JSON list of C-alpha atoms in Angstrom, two decimals:
[
{"chain": "A", "resi": 1, "resn": "UNK", "atom": "CA", "xyz": [153.45, 59.85, 154.29]},
{"chain": "A", "resi": 2, "resn": "UNK", "atom": "CA", "xyz": [154.35, 63.41, 153.32]},
{"chain": "A", "resi": 3, "resn": "UNK", "atom": "CA", "xyz": [156.81, 62.07, 150.74]},
{"chain": "A", "resi": 4, "resn": "UNK", "atom": "CA", "xyz": [154.32, 59.82, 149.29]},
{"chain": "A", "resi": 5, "resn": "UNK", "atom": "CA", "xyz": [151.46, 62.49, 149.02]},
{"chain": "A", "resi": 6, "resn": "UNK", "atom": "CA", "xyz": [154.07, 64.95, 147.49]},
{"chain": "A", "resi": 7, "resn": "UNK", "atom": "CA", "xyz": [154.98, 62.31, 144.94]},
{"chain": "A", "resi": 8, "resn": "UNK", "atom": "CA", "xyz": [151.39, 61.60, 144.18]},
{"chain": "A", "resi": 9, "resn": "UNK", "atom": "CA", "xyz": [150.66, 65.22, 143.67]},
{"chain": "A", "resi": 10, "resn": "UNK", "atom": "CA", "xyz": [153.65, 65.64, 141.24]},
{"chain": "A", "resi": 11, "resn": "UNK", "atom": "CA", "xyz": [152.49, 62.47, 139.39]},
{"chain": "A", "resi": 12, "resn": "UNK", "atom": "CA", "xyz": [148.80, 63.97, 138.83]},
{"chain": "A", "resi": 13, "resn": "UNK", "atom": "CA", "xyz": [150.15, 67.35, 137.90]},
{"chain": "A", "resi": 14, "resn": "UNK", "atom": "CA", "xyz": [152.44, 65.62, 135.14]},
{"chain": "A", "resi": 15, "resn": "UNK", "atom": "CA", "xyz": [149.34, 63.72, 134.01]},
{"chain": "A", "resi": 16, "resn": "UNK", "atom": "CA", "xyz": [147.34, 66.83, 133.79]},
{"chain": "A", "resi": 17, "resn": "UNK", "atom": "CA", "xyz": [150.08, 68.59, 131.84]},
{"chain": "A", "resi": 18, "resn": "UNK", "atom": "CA", "xyz": [150.44, 65.63, 129.47]},
{"chain": "A", "resi": 19, "resn": "UNK", "atom": "CA", "xyz": [146.55, 65.63, 129.06]},
{"chain": "A", "resi": 20, "resn": "UNK", "atom": "CA", "xyz": [146.52, 69.43, 128.20]},
{"chain": "A", "resi": 21, "resn": "UNK", "atom": "CA", "xyz": [149.43, 68.97, 125.71]},
{"chain": "A", "resi": 22, "resn": "UNK", "atom": "CA", "xyz": [147.82, 66.15, 124.08]},
{"chain": "A", "resi": 23, "resn": "UNK", "atom": "CA", "xyz": [144.67, 68.22, 123.55]},
{"chain": "A", "resi": 24, "resn": "UNK", "atom": "CA", "xyz": [146.27, 70.49, 120.76]},
{"chain": "A", "resi": 25, "resn": "UNK", "atom": "CA", "xyz": [148.81, 70.35, 118.06]},
{"chain": "A", "resi": 26, "resn": "UNK", "atom": "CA", "xyz": [150.77, 73.15, 116.52]},
{"chain": "A", "resi": 27, "resn": "UNK", "atom": "CA", "xyz": [152.22, 73.07, 113.06]},
{"chain": "A", "resi": 28, "resn": "UNK", "atom": "CA", "xyz": [154.66, 75.72, 111.50]},
{"chain": "A", "resi": 29, "resn": "UNK", "atom": "CA", "xyz": [154.46, 75.64, 107.59]},
{"chain": "A", "resi": 30, "resn": "UNK", "atom": "CA", "xyz": [157.48, 77.39, 105.70]},
{"chain": "A", "resi": 31, "resn": "UNK", "atom": "CA", "xyz": [157.24, 79.84, 103.12]},
{"chain": "A", "resi": 32, "resn": "UNK", "atom": "CA", "xyz": [156.01, 78.07, 99.85]},
{"chain": "A", "resi": 33, "resn": "UNK", "atom": "CA", "xyz": [155.51, 74.69, 101.48]},
{"chain": "A", "resi": 34, "resn": "UNK", "atom": "CA", "xyz": [152.20, 73.87, 100.00]},
{"chain": "A", "resi": 35, "resn": "UNK", "atom": "CA", "xyz": [153.03, 70.08, 100.58]},
{"chain": "A", "resi": 36, "resn": "UNK", "atom": "CA", "xyz": [153.49, 71.01, 104.31]},
{"chain": "A", "resi": 37, "resn": "UNK", "atom": "CA", "xyz": [150.41, 72.75, 104.38]},
{"chain": "A", "resi": 38, "resn": "UNK", "atom": "CA", "xyz": [148.53, 69.73, 102.87]},
{"chain": "A", "resi": 39, "resn": "UNK", "atom": "CA", "xyz": [150.04, 67.48, 105.43]},
{"chain": "A", "resi": 40, "resn": "UNK", "atom": "CA", "xyz": [149.12, 69.70, 108.26]},
{"chain": "A", "resi": 41, "resn": "UNK", "atom": "CA", "xyz": [145.47, 69.97, 107.18]},
{"chain": "A", "resi": 42, "resn": "UNK", "atom": "CA", "xyz": [145.38, 66.20, 106.68]},
{"chain": "A", "resi": 43, "resn": "UNK", "atom": "CA", "xyz": [146.69, 65.42, 110.16]},
{"chain": "A", "resi": 44, "resn": "UNK", "atom": "CA", "xyz": [144.45, 68.15, 111.74]},
{"chain": "A", "resi": 45, "resn": "UNK", "atom": "CA", "xyz": [141.49, 66.55, 110.23]},
{"chain": "A", "resi": 46, "resn": "UNK", "atom": "CA", "xyz": [142.20, 63.10, 111.74]},
{"chain": "A", "resi": 47, "resn": "UNK", "atom": "CA", "xyz": [143.61, 63.57, 115.22]},
{"chain": "A", "resi": 48, "resn": "UNK", "atom": "CA", "xyz": [140.69, 64.72, 117.26]},
{"chain": "A", "resi": 49, "resn": "UNK", "atom": "CA", "xyz": [142.68, 67.74, 118.53]},
{"chain": "A", "resi": 50, "resn": "UNK", "atom": "CA", "xyz": [142.29, 71.35, 118.50]},
{"chain": "A", "resi": 51, "resn": "UNK", "atom": "CA", "xyz": [145.04, 72.23, 116.17]},
{"chain": "A", "resi": 52, "resn": "UNK", "atom": "CA", "xyz": [146.66, 75.50, 115.18]},
{"chain": "A", "resi": 53, "resn": "UNK", "atom": "CA", "xyz": [148.61, 75.85, 111.75]},
{"chain": "A", "resi": 54, "resn": "UNK", "atom": "CA", "xyz": [150.75, 78.83, 111.39]},
{"chain": "A", "resi": 55, "resn": "UNK", "atom": "CA", "xyz": [151.88, 79.96, 108.07]},
{"chain": "A", "resi": 56, "resn": "UNK", "atom": "CA", "xyz": [155.06, 82.09, 107.48]},
{"chain": "A", "resi": 57, "resn": "UNK", "atom": "CA", "xyz": [154.78, 85.57, 108.02]},
{"chain": "A", "resi": 58, "resn": "UNK", "atom": "CA", "xyz": [154.33, 87.47, 104.74]},
{"chain": "A", "resi": 59, "resn": "UNK", "atom": "CA", "xyz": [154.67, 84.08, 102.90]},
{"chain": "A", "resi": 60, "resn": "UNK", "atom": "CA", "xyz": [153.06, 82.91, 99.72]},
{"chain": "A", "resi": 61, "resn": "UNK", "atom": "CA", "xyz": [151.68, 79.45, 98.97]},
{"chain": "A", "resi": 62, "resn": "UNK", "atom": "CA", "xyz": [151.04, 78.94, 95.15]},
{"chain": "A", "resi": 63, "resn": "UNK", "atom": "CA", "xyz": [148.48, 76.08, 94.54]},
{"chain": "A", "resi": 64, "resn": "UNK", "atom": "CA", "xyz": [148.97, 74.09, 91.30]},
{"chain": "A", "resi": 65, "resn": "UNK", "atom": "CA", "xyz": [147.26, 70.71, 91.70]},
{"chain": "A", "resi": 66, "resn": "UNK", "atom": "CA", "xyz": [143.72, 69.54, 92.62]},
{"chain": "A", "resi": 67, "resn": "UNK", "atom": "CA", "xyz": [142.00, 66.38, 93.52]},
{"chain": "A", "resi": 68, "resn": "UNK", "atom": "CA", "xyz": [139.43, 65.04, 91.16]},
{"chain": "A", "resi": 69, "resn": "UNK", "atom": "CA", "xyz": [136.79, 67.38, 92.38]},
{"chain": "A", "resi": 70, "resn": "UNK", "atom": "CA", "xyz": [138.96, 70.36, 91.84]},
{"chain": "A", "resi": 71, "resn": "UNK", "atom": "CA", "xyz": [139.88, 70.83, 95.56]},
{"chain": "A", "resi": 72, "resn": "UNK", "atom": "CA", "xyz": [143.33, 72.27, 96.03]},
{"chain": "A", "resi": 73, "resn": "UNK", "atom": "CA", "xyz": [143.73, 71.67, 99.79]},
{"chain": "A", "resi": 74, "resn": "UNK", "atom": "CA", "xyz": [142.23, 68.83, 102.15]},
{"chain": "A", "resi": 75, "resn": "UNK", "atom": "CA", "xyz": [138.62, 69.41, 103.37]},
{"chain": "A", "resi": 76, "resn": "UNK", "atom": "CA", "xyz": [138.82, 71.32, 106.76]},
{"chain": "A", "resi": 77, "resn": "UNK", "atom": "CA", "xyz": [137.63, 68.76, 109.39]},
{"chain": "A", "resi": 78, "resn": "UNK", "atom": "CA", "xyz": [137.54, 68.96, 113.36]},
{"chain": "A", "resi": 79, "resn": "UNK", "atom": "CA", "xyz": [138.70, 72.06, 115.10]},
{"chain": "A", "resi": 80, "resn": "UNK", "atom": "CA", "xyz": [141.46, 74.03, 113.10]},
{"chain": "A", "resi": 81, "resn": "UNK", "atom": "CA", "xyz": [142.79, 77.26, 113.55]},
{"chain": "A", "resi": 82, "resn": "UNK", "atom": "CA", "xyz": [144.61, 78.79, 110.52]},
{"chain": "A", "resi": 83, "resn": "UNK", "atom": "CA", "xyz": [146.91, 81.60, 111.36]},
{"chain": "A", "resi": 84, "resn": "UNK", "atom": "CA", "xyz": [147.84, 83.26, 108.12]},
{"chain": "A", "resi": 85, "resn": "UNK", "atom": "CA", "xyz": [150.49, 85.93, 109.50]},
{"chain": "A", "resi": 86, "resn": "UNK", "atom": "CA", "xyz": [149.78, 87.98, 106.62]},
{"chain": "A", "resi": 87, "resn": "UNK", "atom": "CA", "xyz": [150.39, 85.22, 104.00]},
{"chain": "A", "resi": 88, "resn": "UNK", "atom": "CA", "xyz": [148.69, 84.78, 100.64]},
{"chain": "A", "resi": 89, "resn": "UNK", "atom": "CA", "xyz": [147.33, 81.57, 99.23]},
{"chain": "A", "resi": 90, "resn": "UNK", "atom": "CA", "xyz": [147.01, 81.87, 95.37]},
{"chain": "A", "resi": 91, "resn": "UNK", "atom": "CA", "xyz": [146.21, 79.70, 92.42]},
{"chain": "A", "resi": 92, "resn": "UNK", "atom": "CA", "xyz": [149.00, 79.12, 89.91]},
{"chain": "A", "resi": 93, "resn": "UNK", "atom": "CA", "xyz": [147.55, 76.98, 87.45]},
{"chain": "A", "resi": 94, "resn": "UNK", "atom": "CA", "xyz": [145.16, 76.99, 84.54]},
{"chain": "A", "resi": 95, "resn": "UNK", "atom": "CA", "xyz": [142.92, 74.10, 85.86]},
{"chain": "A", "resi": 96, "resn": "UNK", "atom": "CA", "xyz": [139.63, 74.93, 87.87]},
{"chain": "A", "resi": 97, "resn": "UNK", "atom": "CA", "xyz": [140.43, 74.96, 91.49]},
{"chain": "A", "resi": 98, "resn": "UNK", "atom": "CA", "xyz": [138.52, 75.68, 94.82]},
{"chain": "A", "resi": 99, "resn": "UNK", "atom": "CA", "xyz": [140.69, 76.47, 97.89]},
{"chain": "A", "resi": 100, "resn": "UNK", "atom": "CA", "xyz": [138.82, 75.73, 101.17]},
{"chain": "A", "resi": 101, "resn": "UNK", "atom": "CA", "xyz": [135.82, 73.21, 101.81]},
{"chain": "A", "resi": 102, "resn": "UNK", "atom": "CA", "xyz": [134.82, 73.26, 105.31]},
{"chain": "A", "resi": 103, "resn": "UNK", "atom": "CA", "xyz": [133.01, 70.01, 106.60]},
{"chain": "A", "resi": 104, "resn": "UNK", "atom": "CA", "xyz": [129.65, 70.21, 108.44]},
{"chain": "A", "resi": 105, "resn": "UNK", "atom": "CA", "xyz": [131.02, 69.40, 111.95]},
{"chain": "A", "resi": 106, "resn": "UNK", "atom": "CA", "xyz": [134.15, 71.38, 111.53]},
{"chain": "A", "resi": 107, "resn": "UNK", "atom": "CA", "xyz": [135.06, 74.33, 113.96]},
{"chain": "A", "resi": 108, "resn": "UNK", "atom": "CA", "xyz": [137.41, 76.63, 112.00]},
{"chain": "A", "resi": 109, "resn": "UNK", "atom": "CA", "xyz": [139.15, 79.95, 112.46]},
{"chain": "A", "resi": 110, "resn": "UNK", "atom": "CA", "xyz": [141.22, 81.73, 109.51]},
{"chain": "A", "resi": 111, "resn": "UNK", "atom": "CA", "xyz": [142.82, 85.06, 110.21]},
{"chain": "A", "resi": 112, "resn": "UNK", "atom": "CA", "xyz": [145.31, 87.23, 108.56]},
{"chain": "A", "resi": 113, "resn": "UNK", "atom": "CA", "xyz": [145.34, 85.87, 105.14]},
{"chain": "A", "resi": 114, "resn": "UNK", "atom": "CA", "xyz": [144.84, 86.78, 101.44]},
{"chain": "A", "resi": 115, "resn": "UNK", "atom": "CA", "xyz": [143.14, 84.41, 99.14]},
{"chain": "A", "resi": 116, "resn": "UNK", "atom": "CA", "xyz": [143.32, 85.07, 95.47]},
{"chain": "A", "resi": 117, "resn": "UNK", "atom": "CA", "xyz": [142.56, 83.81, 92.12]},
{"chain": "A", "resi": 118, "resn": "UNK", "atom": "CA", "xyz": [140.42, 80.81, 93.02]},
{"chain": "A", "resi": 119, "resn": "UNK", "atom": "CA", "xyz": [138.48, 79.52, 89.92]},
{"chain": "A", "resi": 120, "resn": "UNK", "atom": "CA", "xyz": [135.70, 77.42, 91.19]},
{"chain": "A", "resi": 121, "resn": "UNK", "atom": "CA", "xyz": [134.82, 79.72, 94.07]},
{"chain": "A", "resi": 122, "resn": "UNK", "atom": "CA", "xyz": [137.05, 80.08, 97.10]},
{"chain": "A", "resi": 123, "resn": "UNK", "atom": "CA", "xyz": [135.24, 78.95, 100.28]},
{"chain": "A", "resi": 124, "resn": "UNK", "atom": "CA", "xyz": [132.42, 76.32, 100.65]},
{"chain": "A", "resi": 125, "resn": "UNK", "atom": "CA", "xyz": [131.48, 76.28, 104.28]},
{"chain": "A", "resi": 126, "resn": "UNK", "atom": "CA", "xyz": [129.06, 73.92, 105.96]},
{"chain": "A", "resi": 127, "resn": "UNK", "atom": "CA", "xyz": [130.63, 74.19, 109.39]},
{"chain": "A", "resi": 128, "resn": "UNK", "atom": "CA", "xyz": [131.12, 76.79, 112.14]},
{"chain": "A", "resi": 129, "resn": "UNK", "atom": "CA", "xyz": [133.83, 79.02, 110.70]},
{"chain": "A", "resi": 130, "resn": "UNK", "atom": "CA", "xyz": [135.21, 82.55, 111.47]},
{"chain": "A", "resi": 131, "resn": "UNK", "atom": "CA", "xyz": [137.18, 84.67, 109.04]},
{"chain": "A", "resi": 132, "resn": "UNK", "atom": "CA", "xyz": [139.07, 87.55, 110.58]},
{"chain": "A", "resi": 133, "resn": "UNK", "atom": "CA", "xyz": [141.26, 90.01, 108.55]},
{"chain": "A", "resi": 134, "resn": "UNK", "atom": "CA", "xyz": [140.92, 88.28, 105.30]},
{"chain": "A", "resi": 135, "resn": "UNK", "atom": "CA", "xyz": [140.84, 89.41, 101.81]},
{"chain": "A", "resi": 136, "resn": "UNK", "atom": "CA", "xyz": [139.13, 87.41, 99.07]},
{"chain": "A", "resi": 137, "resn": "UNK", "atom": "CA", "xyz": [140.14, 88.80, 95.74]},
{"chain": "A", "resi": 138, "resn": "UNK", "atom": "CA", "xyz": [140.42, 88.15, 91.96]},
{"chain": "A", "resi": 139, "resn": "UNK", "atom": "CA", "xyz": [138.57, 84.85, 92.03]},
{"chain": "A", "resi": 140, "resn": "UNK", "atom": "CA", "xyz": [135.97, 83.19, 89.64]},
{"chain": "A", "resi": 141, "resn": "UNK", "atom": "CA", "xyz": [133.35, 80.63, 89.67]},
{"chain": "A", "resi": 142, "resn": "UNK", "atom": "CA", "xyz": [133.15, 77.74, 87.14]},
{"chain": "A", "resi": 143, "resn": "UNK", "atom": "CA", "xyz": [129.92, 78.25, 85.28]},
{"chain": "A", "resi": 144, "resn": "UNK", "atom": "CA", "xyz": [127.44, 75.45, 85.54]},
{"chain": "A", "resi": 145, "resn": "UNK", "atom": "CA", "xyz": [129.43, 73.97, 88.53]},
{"chain": "A", "resi": 146, "resn": "UNK", "atom": "CA", "xyz": [129.68, 76.68, 91.04]},
{"chain": "A", "resi": 147, "resn": "UNK", "atom": "CA", "xyz": [127.59, 79.78, 91.47]},
{"chain": "A", "resi": 148, "resn": "UNK", "atom": "CA", "xyz": [129.43, 81.85, 94.21]},
{"chain": "A", "resi": 149, "resn": "UNK", "atom": "CA", "xyz": [132.86, 82.79, 95.34]},
{"chain": "A", "resi": 150, "resn": "UNK", "atom": "CA", "xyz": [131.70, 81.98, 98.87]},
{"chain": "A", "resi": 151, "resn": "UNK", "atom": "CA", "xyz": [128.89, 79.38, 99.56]},
{"chain": "A", "resi": 152, "resn": "UNK", "atom": "CA", "xyz": [127.49, 79.08, 103.06]},
{"chain": "A", "resi": 153, "resn": "UNK", "atom": "CA", "xyz": [125.12, 76.56, 104.42]},
{"chain": "A", "resi": 154, "resn": "UNK", "atom": "CA", "xyz": [126.58, 76.53, 107.94]},
{"chain": "A", "resi": 155, "resn": "UNK", "atom": "CA", "xyz": [127.53, 79.42, 110.39]},
{"chain": "A", "resi": 156, "resn": "UNK", "atom": "CA", "xyz": [129.94, 81.90, 108.88]},
{"chain": "A", "resi": 157, "resn": "UNK", "atom": "CA", "xyz": [131.12, 85.20, 110.34]},
{"chain": "A", "resi": 158, "resn": "UNK", "atom": "CA", "xyz": [133.47, 87.52, 108.28]},
{"chain": "A", "resi": 159, "resn": "UNK", "atom": "CA", "xyz": [135.04, 90.25, 110.36]},
{"chain": "A", "resi": 160, "resn": "UNK", "atom": "CA", "xyz": [137.30, 93.35, 109.31]},
{"chain": "A", "resi": 161, "resn": "UNK", "atom": "CA", "xyz": [137.93, 91.84, 105.89]},
{"chain": "A", "resi": 162, "resn": "UNK", "atom": "CA", "xyz": [137.69, 92.66, 102.10]},
{"chain": "A", "resi": 163, "resn": "UNK", "atom": "CA", "xyz": [135.80, 90.88, 99.43]},
{"chain": "A", "resi": 164, "resn": "UNK", "atom": "CA", "xyz": [136.85, 92.44, 96.20]},
{"chain": "A", "resi": 165, "resn": "UNK", "atom": "CA", "xyz": [137.41, 92.37, 92.41]},
{"chain": "A", "resi": 166, "resn": "UNK", "atom": "CA", "xyz": [135.83, 88.93, 91.99]},
{"chain": "A", "resi": 167, "resn": "UNK", "atom": "CA", "xyz": [133.61, 87.69, 89.22]},
{"chain": "A", "resi": 168, "resn": "UNK", "atom": "CA", "xyz": [130.82, 85.16, 89.01]},
{"chain": "A", "resi": 169, "resn": "UNK", "atom": "CA", "xyz": [129.81, 84.22, 85.35]},
{"chain": "A", "resi": 170, "resn": "UNK", "atom": "CA", "xyz": [127.30, 82.30, 83.79]},
{"chain": "A", "resi": 171, "resn": "UNK", "atom": "CA", "xyz": [124.33, 82.64, 86.27]},
{"chain": "A", "resi": 172, "resn": "UNK", "atom": "CA", "xyz": [121.46, 80.53, 84.83]},
{"chain": "A", "resi": 173, "resn": "UNK", "atom": "CA", "xyz": [119.26, 80.27, 88.00]},
{"chain": "A", "resi": 174, "resn": "UNK", "atom": "CA", "xyz": [120.98, 82.13, 91.04]},
{"chain": "A", "resi": 175, "resn": "UNK", "atom": "CA", "xyz": [124.29, 83.45, 91.99]},
{"chain": "A", "resi": 176, "resn": "UNK", "atom": "CA", "xyz": [126.26, 85.97, 93.75]},
{"chain": "A", "resi": 177, "resn": "UNK", "atom": "CA", "xyz": [129.70, 86.73, 95.44]},
{"chain": "A", "resi": 178, "resn": "UNK", "atom": "CA", "xyz": [128.33, 85.21, 98.60]},
{"chain": "A", "resi": 179, "resn": "UNK", "atom": "CA", "xyz": [125.34, 82.96, 98.58]},
{"chain": "A", "resi": 180, "resn": "UNK", "atom": "CA", "xyz": [124.05, 82.32, 102.13]},
{"chain": "A", "resi": 181, "resn": "UNK", "atom": "CA", "xyz": [121.72, 79.57, 102.98]},
{"chain": "A", "resi": 182, "resn": "UNK", "atom": "CA", "xyz": [122.88, 79.42, 106.65]},
{"chain": "A", "resi": 183, "resn": "UNK", "atom": "CA", "xyz": [123.77, 81.94, 109.13]},
{"chain": "A", "resi": 184, "resn": "UNK", "atom": "CA", "xyz": [126.02, 84.75, 108.08]},
{"chain": "A", "resi": 185, "resn": "UNK", "atom": "CA", "xyz": [127.46, 87.65, 110.13]},
{"chain": "A", "resi": 186, "resn": "UNK", "atom": "CA", "xyz": [129.35, 90.43, 108.39]},
{"chain": "A", "resi": 187, "resn": "UNK", "atom": "CA", "xyz": [131.41, 92.93, 110.74]},
{"chain": "A", "resi": 188, "resn": "UNK", "atom": "CA", "xyz": [133.40, 95.87, 109.38]},
{"chain": "A", "resi": 189, "resn": "UNK", "atom": "CA", "xyz": [133.64, 94.06, 106.06]},
{"chain": "A", "resi": 190, "resn": "UNK", "atom": "CA", "xyz": [133.90, 95.66, 102.52]},
{"chain": "A", "resi": 191, "resn": "UNK", "atom": "CA", "xyz": [132.36, 94.34, 99.41]},
{"chain": "A", "resi": 192, "resn": "UNK", "atom": "CA", "xyz": [133.92, 96.24, 96.43]},
{"chain": "A", "resi": 193, "resn": "UNK", "atom": "CA", "xyz": [134.04, 96.12, 92.61]},
{"chain": "A", "resi": 194, "resn": "UNK", "atom": "CA", "xyz": [132.59, 92.59, 92.47]},
{"chain": "A", "resi": 195, "resn": "UNK", "atom": "CA", "xyz": [130.78, 91.54, 89.34]},
{"chain": "A", "resi": 196, "resn": "UNK", "atom": "CA", "xyz": [128.09, 88.96, 88.71]},
{"chain": "A", "resi": 197, "resn": "UNK", "atom": "CA", "xyz": [126.94, 88.18, 85.11]},
{"chain": "A", "resi": 198, "resn": "UNK", "atom": "CA", "xyz": [123.83, 86.34, 84.56]},
{"chain": "A", "resi": 199, "resn": "UNK", "atom": "CA", "xyz": [122.46, 84.41, 81.38]},
{"chain": "A", "resi": 200, "resn": "UNK", "atom": "CA", "xyz": [119.10, 85.72, 81.75]},
{"chain": "A", "resi": 201, "resn": "UNK", "atom": "CA", "xyz": [117.42, 88.85, 83.26]},
{"chain": "A", "resi": 202, "resn": "UNK", "atom": "CA", "xyz": [115.05, 86.45, 85.32]},
{"chain": "A", "resi": 203, "resn": "UNK", "atom": "CA", "xyz": [118.01, 84.84, 87.03]},
{"chain": "A", "resi": 204, "resn": "UNK", "atom": "CA", "xyz": [118.23, 85.61, 90.71]},
{"chain": "A", "resi": 205, "resn": "UNK", "atom": "CA", "xyz": [121.52, 87.45, 91.19]},
{"chain": "A", "resi": 206, "resn": "UNK", "atom": "CA", "xyz": [123.31, 89.84, 93.66]},
{"chain": "A", "resi": 207, "resn": "UNK", "atom": "CA", "xyz": [126.40, 91.90, 93.11]},
{"chain": "A", "resi": 208, "resn": "UNK", "atom": "CA", "xyz": [127.48, 90.94, 96.63]},
{"chain": "A", "resi": 209, "resn": "UNK", "atom": "CA", "xyz": [125.39, 88.76, 98.87]},
{"chain": "A", "resi": 210, "resn": "UNK", "atom": "CA", "xyz": [122.35, 86.65, 97.83]},
{"chain": "A", "resi": 211, "resn": "UNK", "atom": "CA", "xyz": [120.59, 85.74, 101.20]},
{"chain": "A", "resi": 212, "resn": "UNK", "atom": "CA", "xyz": [118.52, 82.71, 101.59]},
{"chain": "A", "resi": 213, "resn": "UNK", "atom": "CA", "xyz": [119.15, 82.25, 105.24]},
{"chain": "A", "resi": 214, "resn": "UNK", "atom": "CA", "xyz": [119.80, 84.51, 108.27]},
{"chain": "A", "resi": 215, "resn": "UNK", "atom": "CA", "xyz": [122.14, 87.39, 107.86]},
{"chain": "A", "resi": 216, "resn": "UNK", "atom": "CA", "xyz": [123.37, 90.38, 110.24]},
{"chain": "A", "resi": 217, "resn": "UNK", "atom": "CA", "xyz": [125.53, 93.13, 109.08]},
{"chain": "A", "resi": 218, "resn": "UNK", "atom": "CA", "xyz": [127.20, 95.58, 111.07]},
{"chain": "A", "resi": 219, "resn": "UNK", "atom": "CA", "xyz": [129.46, 98.53, 109.54]},
{"chain": "A", "resi": 220, "resn": "UNK", "atom": "CA", "xyz": [129.31, 96.83, 106.17]},
{"chain": "A", "resi": 221, "resn": "UNK", "atom": "CA", "xyz": [130.44, 98.86, 103.18]},
{"chain": "A", "resi": 222, "resn": "UNK", "atom": "CA", "xyz": [129.24, 97.87, 99.77]},
{"chain": "A", "resi": 223, "resn": "UNK", "atom": "CA", "xyz": [130.42, 100.00, 96.76]},
{"chain": "A", "resi": 224, "resn": "UNK", "atom": "CA", "xyz": [130.93, 99.32, 93.02]},
{"chain": "A", "resi": 225, "resn": "UNK", "atom": "CA", "xyz": [129.28, 95.88, 92.94]},
{"chain": "A", "resi": 226, "resn": "UNK", "atom": "CA", "xyz": [127.18, 95.14, 89.71]},
{"chain": "A", "resi": 227, "resn": "UNK", "atom": "CA", "xyz": [124.91, 92.67, 88.10]},
{"chain": "A", "resi": 228, "resn": "UNK", "atom": "CA", "xyz": [125.54, 92.23, 84.34]},
{"chain": "A", "resi": 229, "resn": "UNK", "atom": "CA", "xyz": [122.56, 91.28, 82.10]},
{"chain": "A", "resi": 230, "resn": "UNK", "atom": "CA", "xyz": [122.81, 89.55, 78.66]},
{"chain": "A", "resi": 231, "resn": "UNK", "atom": "CA", "xyz": [122.13, 92.75, 76.78]},
{"chain": "A", "resi": 232, "resn": "UNK", "atom": "CA", "xyz": [125.27, 94.25, 78.09]},
{"chain": "A", "resi": 233, "resn": "UNK", "atom": "CA", "xyz": [123.38, 96.42, 80.72]},
{"chain": "A", "resi": 234, "resn": "UNK", "atom": "CA", "xyz": [125.07, 96.70, 84.23]},
{"chain": "A", "resi": 235, "resn": "UNK", "atom": "CA", "xyz": [123.14, 97.33, 87.35]},
{"chain": "A", "resi": 236, "resn": "UNK", "atom": "CA", "xyz": [124.41, 98.35, 90.88]},
{"chain": "A", "resi": 237, "resn": "UNK", "atom": "CA", "xyz": [123.63, 95.64, 93.30]},
{"chain": "A", "resi": 238, "resn": "UNK", "atom": "CA", "xyz": [124.62, 94.72, 96.76]},
{"chain": "A", "resi": 239, "resn": "UNK", "atom": "CA", "xyz": [122.38, 92.66, 99.00]},
{"chain": "A", "resi": 240, "resn": "UNK", "atom": "CA", "xyz": [119.42, 90.66, 97.79]},
{"chain": "A", "resi": 241, "resn": "UNK", "atom": "CA", "xyz": [117.02, 88.85, 100.24]},
{"chain": "A", "resi": 242, "resn": "UNK", "atom": "CA", "xyz": [115.54, 85.67, 98.85]},
{"chain": "A", "resi": 243, "resn": "UNK", "atom": "CA", "xyz": [113.30, 83.86, 101.26]}
]
């Protein structure tokens, strides 16, 4: 009886370990392996697991191709942690390109990553997303198609990060570096040297954040952010509330 009980316990323990192992998948993506990053995101979006994607420490991933909607990487779906390890994702093409689109039901954490030179905005979030130690720089919108570098209709938190040297052009109705229509939390995050250029002085614009939802800011720093008017005048601007 003791032997049978012991075997039963070992069997149950093995099942528990297998269940735990099956609940998460980890991916190691080599330096410059954009195809590997795409495959990891595709798998993570379909396997119903809590997935962790590790980029190469200090690596660079240059994006050259997009789908028909201008998206360079697969849509984030499910539960995904993207561990940047100090890597950089950068556009290396002339075509309009957006980097990250996060689906409504997704739960996403992205850390230790630089995002640069997106040309249709960098991030469109509809899910629950946490950005930590991120830099979003040197990016543009596509006038008439996108009106922000970061668009949020979900729950987005940005911590210990830099959003700087970005430009939003051709704002006809409204636009900003970050347009928030959901819930936005900013902690220890700096917005610097961003520029928003509007087609009319009547257009609603903000040099940093245009807030139509709920927003909280702790230790935020806003410096050198401007709105450009059609007459060439530039005005200092940071956060505009538009409820």
